[in-house]
Short mmCIF file of N, CA and C in Angstrom, two decimals:
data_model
loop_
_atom_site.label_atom_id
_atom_site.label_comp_id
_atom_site.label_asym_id
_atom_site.label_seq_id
_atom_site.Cartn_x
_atom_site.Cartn_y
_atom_site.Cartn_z
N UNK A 19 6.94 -47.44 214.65
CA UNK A 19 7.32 -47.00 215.98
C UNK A 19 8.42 -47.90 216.51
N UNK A 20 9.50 -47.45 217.57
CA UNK A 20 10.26 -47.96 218.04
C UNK A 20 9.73 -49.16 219.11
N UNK A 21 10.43 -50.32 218.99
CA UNK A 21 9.85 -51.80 219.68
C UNK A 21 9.23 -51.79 220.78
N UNK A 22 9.99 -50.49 221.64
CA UNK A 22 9.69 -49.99 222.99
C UNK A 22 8.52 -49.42 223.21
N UNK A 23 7.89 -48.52 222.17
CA UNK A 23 7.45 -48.09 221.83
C UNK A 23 5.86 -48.25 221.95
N UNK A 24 4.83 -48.22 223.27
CA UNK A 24 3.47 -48.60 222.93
C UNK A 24 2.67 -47.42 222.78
N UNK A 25 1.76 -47.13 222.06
CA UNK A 25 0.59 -46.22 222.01
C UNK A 25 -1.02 -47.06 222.42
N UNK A 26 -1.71 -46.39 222.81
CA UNK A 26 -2.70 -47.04 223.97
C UNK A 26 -3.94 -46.55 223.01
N UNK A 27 -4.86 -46.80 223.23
CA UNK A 27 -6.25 -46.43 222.66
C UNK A 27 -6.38 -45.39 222.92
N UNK A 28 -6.87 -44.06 222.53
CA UNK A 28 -7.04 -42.96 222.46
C UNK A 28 -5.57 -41.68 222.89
N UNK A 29 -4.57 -42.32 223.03
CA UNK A 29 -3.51 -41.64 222.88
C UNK A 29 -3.53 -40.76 221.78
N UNK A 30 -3.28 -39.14 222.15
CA UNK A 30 -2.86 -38.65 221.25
C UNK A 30 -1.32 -38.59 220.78
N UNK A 31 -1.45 -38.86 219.43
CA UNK A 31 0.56 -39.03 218.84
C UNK A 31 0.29 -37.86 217.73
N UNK A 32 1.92 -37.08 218.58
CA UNK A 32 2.12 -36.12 217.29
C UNK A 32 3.35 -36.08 216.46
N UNK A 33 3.26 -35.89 215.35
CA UNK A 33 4.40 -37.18 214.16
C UNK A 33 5.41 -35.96 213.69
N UNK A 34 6.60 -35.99 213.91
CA UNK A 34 7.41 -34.96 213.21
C UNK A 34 8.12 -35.51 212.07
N UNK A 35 8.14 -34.84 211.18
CA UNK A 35 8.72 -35.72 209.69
C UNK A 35 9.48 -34.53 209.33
N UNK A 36 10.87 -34.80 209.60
CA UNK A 36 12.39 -33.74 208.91
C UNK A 36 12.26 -34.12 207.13
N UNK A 37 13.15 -32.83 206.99
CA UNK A 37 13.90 -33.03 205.80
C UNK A 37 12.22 -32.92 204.66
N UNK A 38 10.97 -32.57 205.17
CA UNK A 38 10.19 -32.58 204.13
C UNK A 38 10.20 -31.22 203.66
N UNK A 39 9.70 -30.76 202.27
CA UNK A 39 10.03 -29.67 201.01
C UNK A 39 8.16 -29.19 201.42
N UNK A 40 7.98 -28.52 201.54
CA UNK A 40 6.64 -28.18 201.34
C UNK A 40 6.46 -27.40 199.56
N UNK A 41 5.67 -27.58 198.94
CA UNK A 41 5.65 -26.66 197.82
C UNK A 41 5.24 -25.25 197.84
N UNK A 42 5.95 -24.22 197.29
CA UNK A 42 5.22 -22.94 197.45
C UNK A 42 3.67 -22.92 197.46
N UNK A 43 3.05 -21.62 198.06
CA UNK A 43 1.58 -21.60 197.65
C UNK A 43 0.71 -23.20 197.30
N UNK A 44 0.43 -24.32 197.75
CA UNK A 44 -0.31 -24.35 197.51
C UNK A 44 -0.90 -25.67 198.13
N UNK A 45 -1.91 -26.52 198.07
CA UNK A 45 -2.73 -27.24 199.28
C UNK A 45 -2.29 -28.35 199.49
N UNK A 46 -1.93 -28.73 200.77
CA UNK A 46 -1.52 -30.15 201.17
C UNK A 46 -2.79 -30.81 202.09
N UNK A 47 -2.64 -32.15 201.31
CA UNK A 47 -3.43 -32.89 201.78
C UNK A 47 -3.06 -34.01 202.66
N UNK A 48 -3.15 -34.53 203.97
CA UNK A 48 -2.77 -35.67 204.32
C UNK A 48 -3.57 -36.47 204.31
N UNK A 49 -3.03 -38.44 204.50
CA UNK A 49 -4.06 -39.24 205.25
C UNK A 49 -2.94 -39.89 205.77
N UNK A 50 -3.84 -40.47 207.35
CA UNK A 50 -2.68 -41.27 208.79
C UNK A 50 -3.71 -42.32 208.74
N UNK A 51 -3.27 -43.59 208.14
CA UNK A 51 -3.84 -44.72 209.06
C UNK A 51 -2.79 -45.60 210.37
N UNK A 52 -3.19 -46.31 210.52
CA UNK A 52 -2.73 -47.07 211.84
C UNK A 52 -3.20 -48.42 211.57
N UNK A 53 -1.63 -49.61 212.22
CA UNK A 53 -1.82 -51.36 211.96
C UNK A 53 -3.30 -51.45 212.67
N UNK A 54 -3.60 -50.17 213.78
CA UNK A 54 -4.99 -50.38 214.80
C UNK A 54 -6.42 -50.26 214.03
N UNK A 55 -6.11 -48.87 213.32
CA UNK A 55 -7.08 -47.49 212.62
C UNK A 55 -6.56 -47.81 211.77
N UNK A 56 -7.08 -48.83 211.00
CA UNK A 56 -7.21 -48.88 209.14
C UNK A 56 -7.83 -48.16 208.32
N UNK A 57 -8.73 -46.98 208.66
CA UNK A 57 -9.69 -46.56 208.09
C UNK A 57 -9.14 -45.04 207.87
N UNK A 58 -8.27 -44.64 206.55
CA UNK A 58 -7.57 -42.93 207.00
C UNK A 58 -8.05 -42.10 207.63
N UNK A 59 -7.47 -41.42 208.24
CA UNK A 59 -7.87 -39.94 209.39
C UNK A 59 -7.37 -38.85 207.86
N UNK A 60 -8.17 -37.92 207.47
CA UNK A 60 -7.63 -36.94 206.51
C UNK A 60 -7.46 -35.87 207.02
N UNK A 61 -6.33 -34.79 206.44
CA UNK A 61 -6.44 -33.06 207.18
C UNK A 61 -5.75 -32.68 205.70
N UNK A 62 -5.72 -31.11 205.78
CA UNK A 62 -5.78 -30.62 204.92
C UNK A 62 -5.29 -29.21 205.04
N UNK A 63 -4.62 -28.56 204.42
CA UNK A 63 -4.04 -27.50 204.86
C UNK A 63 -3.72 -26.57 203.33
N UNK A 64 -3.57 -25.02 203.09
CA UNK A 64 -3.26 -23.97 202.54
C UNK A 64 -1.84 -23.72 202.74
N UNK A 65 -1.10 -23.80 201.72
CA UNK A 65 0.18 -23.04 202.43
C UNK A 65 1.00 -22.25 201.82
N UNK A 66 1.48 -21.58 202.21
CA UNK A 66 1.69 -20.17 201.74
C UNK A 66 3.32 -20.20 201.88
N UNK A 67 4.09 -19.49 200.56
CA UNK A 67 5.35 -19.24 200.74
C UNK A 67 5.98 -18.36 202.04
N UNK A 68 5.26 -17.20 202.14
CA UNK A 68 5.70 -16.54 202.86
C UNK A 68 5.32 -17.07 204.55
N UNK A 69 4.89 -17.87 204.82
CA UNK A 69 5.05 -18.89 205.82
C UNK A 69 6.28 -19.32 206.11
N UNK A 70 7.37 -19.18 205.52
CA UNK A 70 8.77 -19.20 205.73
C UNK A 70 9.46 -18.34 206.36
N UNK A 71 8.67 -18.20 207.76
CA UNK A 71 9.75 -17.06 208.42
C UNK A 71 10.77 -17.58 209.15
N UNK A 72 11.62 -16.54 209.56
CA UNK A 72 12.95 -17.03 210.86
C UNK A 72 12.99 -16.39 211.61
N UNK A 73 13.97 -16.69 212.69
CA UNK A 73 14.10 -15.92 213.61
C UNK A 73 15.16 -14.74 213.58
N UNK A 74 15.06 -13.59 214.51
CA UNK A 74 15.90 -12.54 214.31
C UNK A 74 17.34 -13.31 214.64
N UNK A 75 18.57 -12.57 213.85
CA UNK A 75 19.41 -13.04 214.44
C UNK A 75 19.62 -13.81 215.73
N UNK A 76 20.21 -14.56 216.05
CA UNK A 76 20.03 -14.52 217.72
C UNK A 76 21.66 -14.61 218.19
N UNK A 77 21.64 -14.62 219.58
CA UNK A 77 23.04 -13.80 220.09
C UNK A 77 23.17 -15.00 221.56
N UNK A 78 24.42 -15.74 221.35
CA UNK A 78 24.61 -16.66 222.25
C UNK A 78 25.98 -16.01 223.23
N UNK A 79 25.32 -16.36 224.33
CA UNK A 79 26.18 -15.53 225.78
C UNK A 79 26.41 -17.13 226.99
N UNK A 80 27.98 -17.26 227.19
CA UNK A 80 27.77 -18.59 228.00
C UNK A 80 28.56 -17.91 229.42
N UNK A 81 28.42 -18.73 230.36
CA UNK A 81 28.86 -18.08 231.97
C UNK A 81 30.55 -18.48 231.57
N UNK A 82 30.81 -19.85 230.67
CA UNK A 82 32.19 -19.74 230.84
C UNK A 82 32.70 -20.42 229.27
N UNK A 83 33.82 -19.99 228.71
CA UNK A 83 33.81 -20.61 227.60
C UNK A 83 35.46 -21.50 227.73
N UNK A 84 35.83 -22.46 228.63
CA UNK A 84 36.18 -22.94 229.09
C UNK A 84 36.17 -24.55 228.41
N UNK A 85 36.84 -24.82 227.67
CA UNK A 85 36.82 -26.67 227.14
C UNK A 85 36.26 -27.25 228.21
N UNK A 86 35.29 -28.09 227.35
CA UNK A 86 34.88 -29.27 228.33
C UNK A 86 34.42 -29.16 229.63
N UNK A 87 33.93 -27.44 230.10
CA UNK A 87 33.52 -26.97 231.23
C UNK A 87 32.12 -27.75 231.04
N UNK A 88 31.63 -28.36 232.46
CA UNK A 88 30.23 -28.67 232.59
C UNK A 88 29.55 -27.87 233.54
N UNK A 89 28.33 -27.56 233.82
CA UNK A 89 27.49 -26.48 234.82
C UNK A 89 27.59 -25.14 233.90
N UNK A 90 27.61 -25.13 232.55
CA UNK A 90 27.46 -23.95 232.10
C UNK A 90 26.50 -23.53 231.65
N UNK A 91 25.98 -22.00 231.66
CA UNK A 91 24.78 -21.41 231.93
C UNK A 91 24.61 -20.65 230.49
N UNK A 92 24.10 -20.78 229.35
CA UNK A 92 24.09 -20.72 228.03
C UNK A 92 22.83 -19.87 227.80
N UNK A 93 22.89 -18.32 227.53
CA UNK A 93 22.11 -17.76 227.08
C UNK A 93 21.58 -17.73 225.79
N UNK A 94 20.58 -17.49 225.51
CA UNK A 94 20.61 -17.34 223.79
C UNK A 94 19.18 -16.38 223.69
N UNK A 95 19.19 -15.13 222.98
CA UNK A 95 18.35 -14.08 222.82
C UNK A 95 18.21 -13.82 220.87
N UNK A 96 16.43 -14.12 221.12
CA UNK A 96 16.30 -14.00 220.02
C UNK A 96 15.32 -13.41 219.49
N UNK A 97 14.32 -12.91 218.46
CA UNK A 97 13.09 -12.32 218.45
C UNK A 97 12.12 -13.19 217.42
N UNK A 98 11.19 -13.29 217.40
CA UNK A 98 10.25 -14.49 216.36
C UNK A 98 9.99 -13.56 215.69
N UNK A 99 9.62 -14.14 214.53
CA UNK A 99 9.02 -13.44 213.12
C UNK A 99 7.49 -12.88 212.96
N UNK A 100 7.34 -12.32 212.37
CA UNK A 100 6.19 -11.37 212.23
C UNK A 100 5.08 -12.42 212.56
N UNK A 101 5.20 -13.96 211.95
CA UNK A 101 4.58 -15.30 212.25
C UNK A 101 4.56 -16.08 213.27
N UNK A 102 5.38 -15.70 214.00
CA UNK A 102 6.45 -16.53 215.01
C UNK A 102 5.80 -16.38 216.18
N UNK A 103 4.29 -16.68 216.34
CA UNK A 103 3.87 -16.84 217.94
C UNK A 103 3.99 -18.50 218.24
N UNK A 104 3.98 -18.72 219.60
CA UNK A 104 4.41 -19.73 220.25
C UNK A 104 3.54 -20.11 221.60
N UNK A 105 2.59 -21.04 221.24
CA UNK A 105 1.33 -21.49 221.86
C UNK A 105 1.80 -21.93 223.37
N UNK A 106 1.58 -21.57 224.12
CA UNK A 106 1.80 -21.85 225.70
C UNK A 106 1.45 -23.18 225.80
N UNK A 107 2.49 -24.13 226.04
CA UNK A 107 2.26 -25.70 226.58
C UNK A 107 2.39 -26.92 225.28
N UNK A 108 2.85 -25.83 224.25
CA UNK A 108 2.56 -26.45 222.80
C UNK A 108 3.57 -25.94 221.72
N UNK A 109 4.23 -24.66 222.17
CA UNK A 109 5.06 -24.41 221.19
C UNK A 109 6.41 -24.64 221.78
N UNK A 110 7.36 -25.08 220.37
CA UNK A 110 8.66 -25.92 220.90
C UNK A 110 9.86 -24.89 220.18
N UNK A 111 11.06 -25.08 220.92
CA UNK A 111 12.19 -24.42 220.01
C UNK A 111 12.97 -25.44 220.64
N UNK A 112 14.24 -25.28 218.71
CA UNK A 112 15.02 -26.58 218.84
C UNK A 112 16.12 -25.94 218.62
N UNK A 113 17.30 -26.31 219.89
CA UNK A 113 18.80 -26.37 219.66
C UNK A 113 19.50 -26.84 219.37
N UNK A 114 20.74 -26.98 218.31
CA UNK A 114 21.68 -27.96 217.74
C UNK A 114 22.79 -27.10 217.92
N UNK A 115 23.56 -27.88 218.78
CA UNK A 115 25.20 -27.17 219.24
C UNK A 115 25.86 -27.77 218.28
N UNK A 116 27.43 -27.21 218.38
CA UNK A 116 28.28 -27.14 217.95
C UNK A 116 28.49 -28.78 218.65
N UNK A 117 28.69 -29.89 217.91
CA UNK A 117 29.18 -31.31 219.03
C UNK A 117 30.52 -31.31 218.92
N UNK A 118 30.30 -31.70 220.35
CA UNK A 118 29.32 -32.78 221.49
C UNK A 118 29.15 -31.54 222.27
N UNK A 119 28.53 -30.45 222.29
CA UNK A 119 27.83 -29.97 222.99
C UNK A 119 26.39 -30.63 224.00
N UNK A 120 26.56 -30.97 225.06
CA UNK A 120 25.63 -31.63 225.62
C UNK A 120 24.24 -30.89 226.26
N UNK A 121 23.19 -30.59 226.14
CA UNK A 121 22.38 -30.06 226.74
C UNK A 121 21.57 -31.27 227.59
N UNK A 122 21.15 -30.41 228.97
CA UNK A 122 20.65 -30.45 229.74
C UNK A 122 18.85 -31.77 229.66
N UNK A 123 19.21 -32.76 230.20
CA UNK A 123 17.59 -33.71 230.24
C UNK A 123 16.35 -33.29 230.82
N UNK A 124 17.18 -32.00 231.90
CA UNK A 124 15.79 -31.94 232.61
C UNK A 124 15.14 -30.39 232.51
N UNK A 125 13.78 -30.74 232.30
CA UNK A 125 13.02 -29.47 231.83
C UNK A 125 13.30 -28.32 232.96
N UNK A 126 13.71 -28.07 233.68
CA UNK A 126 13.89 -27.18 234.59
C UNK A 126 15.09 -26.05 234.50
N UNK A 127 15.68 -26.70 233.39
CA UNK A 127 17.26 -26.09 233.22
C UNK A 127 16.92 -25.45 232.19
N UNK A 128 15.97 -24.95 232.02
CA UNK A 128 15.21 -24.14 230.75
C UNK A 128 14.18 -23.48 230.91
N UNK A 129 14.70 -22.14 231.26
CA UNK A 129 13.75 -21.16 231.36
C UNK A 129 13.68 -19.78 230.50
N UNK A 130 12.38 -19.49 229.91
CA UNK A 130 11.81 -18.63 228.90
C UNK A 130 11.98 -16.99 229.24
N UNK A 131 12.10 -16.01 229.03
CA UNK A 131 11.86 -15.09 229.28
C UNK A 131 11.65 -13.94 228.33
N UNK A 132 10.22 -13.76 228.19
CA UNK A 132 9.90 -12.64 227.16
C UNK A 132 9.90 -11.33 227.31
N UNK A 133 11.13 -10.73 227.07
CA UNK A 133 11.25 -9.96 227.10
C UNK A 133 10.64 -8.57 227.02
N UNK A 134 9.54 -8.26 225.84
CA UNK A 134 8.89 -7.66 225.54
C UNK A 134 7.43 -7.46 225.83
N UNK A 135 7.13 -9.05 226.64
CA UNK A 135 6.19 -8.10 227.89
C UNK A 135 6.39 -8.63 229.41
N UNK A 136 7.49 -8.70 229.42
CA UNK A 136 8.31 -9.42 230.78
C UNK A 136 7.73 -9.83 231.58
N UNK A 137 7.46 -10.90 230.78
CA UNK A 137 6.78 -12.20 231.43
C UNK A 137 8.11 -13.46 231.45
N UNK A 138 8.45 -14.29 232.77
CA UNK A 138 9.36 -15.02 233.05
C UNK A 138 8.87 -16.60 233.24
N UNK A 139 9.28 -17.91 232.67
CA UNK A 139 8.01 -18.55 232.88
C UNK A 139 9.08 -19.54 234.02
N UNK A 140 8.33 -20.89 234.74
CA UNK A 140 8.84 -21.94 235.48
C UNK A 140 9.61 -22.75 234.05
N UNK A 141 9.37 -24.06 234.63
CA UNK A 141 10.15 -24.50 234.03
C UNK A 141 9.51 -25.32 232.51
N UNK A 142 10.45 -25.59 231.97
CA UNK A 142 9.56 -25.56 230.26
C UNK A 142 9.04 -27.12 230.45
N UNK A 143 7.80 -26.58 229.75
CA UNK A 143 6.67 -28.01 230.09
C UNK A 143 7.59 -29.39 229.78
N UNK A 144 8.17 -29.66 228.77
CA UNK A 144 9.10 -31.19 228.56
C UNK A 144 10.60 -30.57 227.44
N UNK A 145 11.44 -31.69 227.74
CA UNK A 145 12.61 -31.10 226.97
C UNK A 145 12.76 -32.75 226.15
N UNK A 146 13.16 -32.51 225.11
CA UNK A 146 13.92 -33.74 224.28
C UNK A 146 15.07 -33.60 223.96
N UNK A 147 16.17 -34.48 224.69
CA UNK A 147 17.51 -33.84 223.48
C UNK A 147 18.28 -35.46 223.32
N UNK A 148 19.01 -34.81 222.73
CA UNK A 148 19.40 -36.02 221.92
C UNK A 148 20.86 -35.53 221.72
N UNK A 149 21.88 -35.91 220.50
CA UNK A 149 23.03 -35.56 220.21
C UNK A 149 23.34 -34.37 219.69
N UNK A 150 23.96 -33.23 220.94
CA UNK A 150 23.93 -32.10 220.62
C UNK A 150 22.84 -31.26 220.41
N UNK A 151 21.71 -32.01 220.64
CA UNK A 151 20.26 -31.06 220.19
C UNK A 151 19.67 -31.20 221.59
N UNK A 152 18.26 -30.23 221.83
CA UNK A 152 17.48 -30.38 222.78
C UNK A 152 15.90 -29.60 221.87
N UNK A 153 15.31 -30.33 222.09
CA UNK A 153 13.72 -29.21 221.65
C UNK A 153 12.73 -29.26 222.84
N UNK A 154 12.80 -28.06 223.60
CA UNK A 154 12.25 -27.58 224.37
C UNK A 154 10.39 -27.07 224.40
N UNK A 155 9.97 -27.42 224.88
CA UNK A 155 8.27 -27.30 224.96
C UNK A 155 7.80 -25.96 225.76
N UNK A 156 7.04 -24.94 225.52
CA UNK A 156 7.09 -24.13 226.11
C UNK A 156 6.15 -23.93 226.99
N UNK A 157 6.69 -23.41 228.26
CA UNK A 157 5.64 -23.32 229.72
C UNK A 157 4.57 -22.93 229.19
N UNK A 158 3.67 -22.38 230.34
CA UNK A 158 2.13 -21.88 230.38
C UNK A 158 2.77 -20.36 230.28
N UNK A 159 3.24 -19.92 228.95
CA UNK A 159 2.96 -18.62 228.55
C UNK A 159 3.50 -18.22 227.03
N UNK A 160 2.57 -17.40 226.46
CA UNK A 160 2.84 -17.29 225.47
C UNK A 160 3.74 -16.36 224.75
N UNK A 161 4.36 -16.65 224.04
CA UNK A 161 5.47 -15.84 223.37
C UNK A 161 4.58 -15.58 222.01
N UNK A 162 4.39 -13.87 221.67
CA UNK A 162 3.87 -13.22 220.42
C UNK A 162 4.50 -12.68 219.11
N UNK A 163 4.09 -12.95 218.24
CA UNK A 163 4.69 -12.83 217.16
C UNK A 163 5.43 -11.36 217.34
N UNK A 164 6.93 -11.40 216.74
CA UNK A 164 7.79 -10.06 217.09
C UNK A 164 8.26 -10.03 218.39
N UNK A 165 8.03 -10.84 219.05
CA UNK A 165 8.52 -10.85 220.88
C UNK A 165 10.26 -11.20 220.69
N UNK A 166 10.90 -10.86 221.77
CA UNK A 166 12.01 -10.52 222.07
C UNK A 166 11.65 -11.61 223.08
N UNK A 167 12.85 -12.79 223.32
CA UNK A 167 13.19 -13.92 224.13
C UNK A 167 14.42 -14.25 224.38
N UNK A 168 14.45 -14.54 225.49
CA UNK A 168 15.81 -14.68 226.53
C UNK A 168 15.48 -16.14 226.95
N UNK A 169 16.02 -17.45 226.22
CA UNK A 169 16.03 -18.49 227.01
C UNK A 169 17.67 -18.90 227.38
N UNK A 170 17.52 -19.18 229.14
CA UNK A 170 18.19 -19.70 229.55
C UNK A 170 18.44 -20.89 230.02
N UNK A 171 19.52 -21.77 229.63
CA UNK A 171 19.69 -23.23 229.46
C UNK A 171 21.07 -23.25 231.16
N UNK A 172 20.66 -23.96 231.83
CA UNK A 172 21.90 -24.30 232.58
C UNK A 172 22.02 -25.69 232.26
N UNK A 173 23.18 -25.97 233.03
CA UNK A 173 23.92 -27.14 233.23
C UNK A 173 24.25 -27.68 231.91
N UNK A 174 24.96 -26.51 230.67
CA UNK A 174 24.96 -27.31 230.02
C UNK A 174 26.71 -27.64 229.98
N UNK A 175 26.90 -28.72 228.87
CA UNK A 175 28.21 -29.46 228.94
C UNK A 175 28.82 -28.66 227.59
N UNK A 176 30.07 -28.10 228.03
CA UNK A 176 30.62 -27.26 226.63
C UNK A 176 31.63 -28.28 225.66
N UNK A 177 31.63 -27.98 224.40
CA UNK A 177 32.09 -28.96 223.65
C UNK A 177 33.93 -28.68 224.17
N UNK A 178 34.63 -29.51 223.19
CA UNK A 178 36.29 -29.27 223.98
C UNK A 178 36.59 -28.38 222.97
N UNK A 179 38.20 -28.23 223.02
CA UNK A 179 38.53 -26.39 222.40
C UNK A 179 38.13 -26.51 221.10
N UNK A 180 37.64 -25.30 220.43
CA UNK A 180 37.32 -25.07 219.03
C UNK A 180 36.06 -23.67 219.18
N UNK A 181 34.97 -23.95 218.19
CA UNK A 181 34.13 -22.77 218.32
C UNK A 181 32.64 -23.61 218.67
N UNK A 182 32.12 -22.31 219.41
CA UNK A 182 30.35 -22.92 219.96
C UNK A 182 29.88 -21.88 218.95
N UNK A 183 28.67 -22.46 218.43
CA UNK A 183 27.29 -21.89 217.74
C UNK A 183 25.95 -22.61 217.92
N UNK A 184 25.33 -22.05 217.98
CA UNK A 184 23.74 -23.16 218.14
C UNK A 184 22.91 -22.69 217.08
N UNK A 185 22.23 -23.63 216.42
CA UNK A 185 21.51 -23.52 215.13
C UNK A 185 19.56 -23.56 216.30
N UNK A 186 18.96 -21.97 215.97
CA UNK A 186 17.57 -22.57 216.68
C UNK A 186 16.42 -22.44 215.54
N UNK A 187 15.88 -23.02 215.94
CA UNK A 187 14.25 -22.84 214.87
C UNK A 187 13.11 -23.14 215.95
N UNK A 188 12.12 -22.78 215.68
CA UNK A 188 10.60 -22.92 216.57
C UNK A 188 9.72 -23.80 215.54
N UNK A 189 8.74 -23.75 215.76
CA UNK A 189 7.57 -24.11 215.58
C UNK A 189 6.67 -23.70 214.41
N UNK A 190 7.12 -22.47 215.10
CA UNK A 190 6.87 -21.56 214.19
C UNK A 190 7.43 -20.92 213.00
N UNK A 191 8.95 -21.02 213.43
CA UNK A 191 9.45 -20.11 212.51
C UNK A 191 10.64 -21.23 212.17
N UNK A 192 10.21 -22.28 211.47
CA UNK A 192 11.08 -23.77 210.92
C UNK A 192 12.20 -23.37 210.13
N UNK A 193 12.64 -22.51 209.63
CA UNK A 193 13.86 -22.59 208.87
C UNK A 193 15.25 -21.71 209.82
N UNK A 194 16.33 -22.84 210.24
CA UNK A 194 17.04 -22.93 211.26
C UNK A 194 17.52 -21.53 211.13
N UNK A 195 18.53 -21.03 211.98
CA UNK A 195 19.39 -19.73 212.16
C UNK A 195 20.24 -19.56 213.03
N UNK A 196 21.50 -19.39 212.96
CA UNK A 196 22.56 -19.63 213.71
C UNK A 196 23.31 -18.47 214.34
N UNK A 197 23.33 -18.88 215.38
CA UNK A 197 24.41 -18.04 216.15
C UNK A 197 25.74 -17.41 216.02
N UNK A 198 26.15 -16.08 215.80
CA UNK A 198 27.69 -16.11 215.93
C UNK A 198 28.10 -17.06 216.44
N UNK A 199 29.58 -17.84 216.01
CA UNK A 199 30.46 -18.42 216.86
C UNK A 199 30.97 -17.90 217.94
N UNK A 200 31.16 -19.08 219.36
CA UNK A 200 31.87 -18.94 219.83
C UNK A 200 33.06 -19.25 220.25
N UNK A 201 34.64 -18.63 220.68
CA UNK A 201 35.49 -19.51 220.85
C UNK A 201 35.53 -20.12 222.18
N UNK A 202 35.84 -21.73 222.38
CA UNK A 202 35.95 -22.40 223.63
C UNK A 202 37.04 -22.84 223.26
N UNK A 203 37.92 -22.78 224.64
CA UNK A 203 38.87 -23.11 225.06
C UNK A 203 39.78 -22.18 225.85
N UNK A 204 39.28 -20.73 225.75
CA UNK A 204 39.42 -19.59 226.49
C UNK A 204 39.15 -19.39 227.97
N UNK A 205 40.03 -18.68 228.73
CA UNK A 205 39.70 -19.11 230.35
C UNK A 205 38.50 -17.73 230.52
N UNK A 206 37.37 -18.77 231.58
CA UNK A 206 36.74 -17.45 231.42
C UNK A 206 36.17 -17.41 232.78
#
C-alpha cells in the first residue's frame, strides 16, 4: 500500500489487479494474507470464456469540440452485454480519453441514465480519475444486462487540437471498447 496509505481493523479493501490473463474455462483459486492477517483468507471462482463480454458500440457526443475548451459536457451512449448488469452502489465504468483529456473529480458531474427503463440517477456514488481516466461508481440504481445508457460527464477539460475517443469498460463487461473519433479543434 501507498505510505499514505492506512487500513484500520475491519476495513473492507477491494484490490484491482490490471493487465491479469484469466485462463479460458477454468477454476481460479485465490489466497490474501496481510503484514496484520497472516493467516490466508481463500475464494474461489469458475470461469468461463464466454464471460468475455463488451459493450455495444458506444457513441461519444460533446457540447463543444473546441481545443482546450474546459466546462464541456461529454456524452457517451452505450448498451451492456447480455452479462453486463451493474450492481447499484457497486458497479463501476471506466473512461480513458484521448490525453490530456481531463475528467471531472467530483462525483456529481456524472450522471447515469438508463435508458431502457428510464430511470435517471443523482449523482454517481464516488468517481476516481487519474490521467485521462475516471472510473465512476454507480448510484442507487441498477443498470440490466442489455440496457441502453446515457452517461453524462460535465465539466470536462477537452484535449488541444487533434482527435477525442474514449476507451469504456464496466465491471462487468472488462474488455475495453472505443469510441468513434472525435475531431477537436473545430469551432463549435
Amino acid at each position: 500500500l501507498p505510505g499514505s496509505l492506512t487500513v484500520a481493523a475491519g476495513d473492507t479493501v477491494k484490490l484491482l489487479v490490471s493487465s491479469a490473463t484469466n485462463p479460458p474455462d477454468s477454476s481460479l483459486a485465490l489466497s490474501v494474507s496481510t503484514s496484520s492477517d497472516t493467516v490466508p483468507a481463500s475464494a474461489s471462482a469458475t470461469l468461463h470464456a464466454a464471460q468475455s463480454a463488451t459493450l455495444d458500440t458506444p457513441a461519444l457526443t460533446l457540447s463543444s469540440t473546441a481545443a482546450s475548451a474546459s466546462g464541456v459536457t461529454m456524452t457517451l451512449d452505450f448498451t451492456t452485454s447480455s452479462i453486463g448488469s451493474l450492481a447499484a452502489g457497486d458497479g463501476t465504468v471506466t473512461l480513458v480519453g484521448t490525453y490530456p483529456t481531463a475528467f471531472p473529480g467530483n462525483s456529481c458531474d456524472y450522471q447515469f441514465d438508463d435508458v431502457t427503463t428510464q430511470t435517471t440517477s443523482g449523482c454517481a456514488t464516488s468517481v476516481s480519475v487519474g490521467a485521462s481516466t475516471a472510473t465512476i461508481t454507480l448510484p442507487g440504481m441498477t443498470v440490466r444486462s442489455g440496457d441502453q445508457v446515457k452517461l453524462v460527464v460535465t465539466e470536462v477539460d477537452n484535449p488541444g487540437s487533434g482527435t477525442l475517443a474514449v476507451t469504456l469498460s464496466t465491471s462487468s463487461d472488462l474488455v475495453p471498447v472505443t469510441t468513434p473519433a472525435t475531431t477537436i479543434g473545430t469551432a463549435s
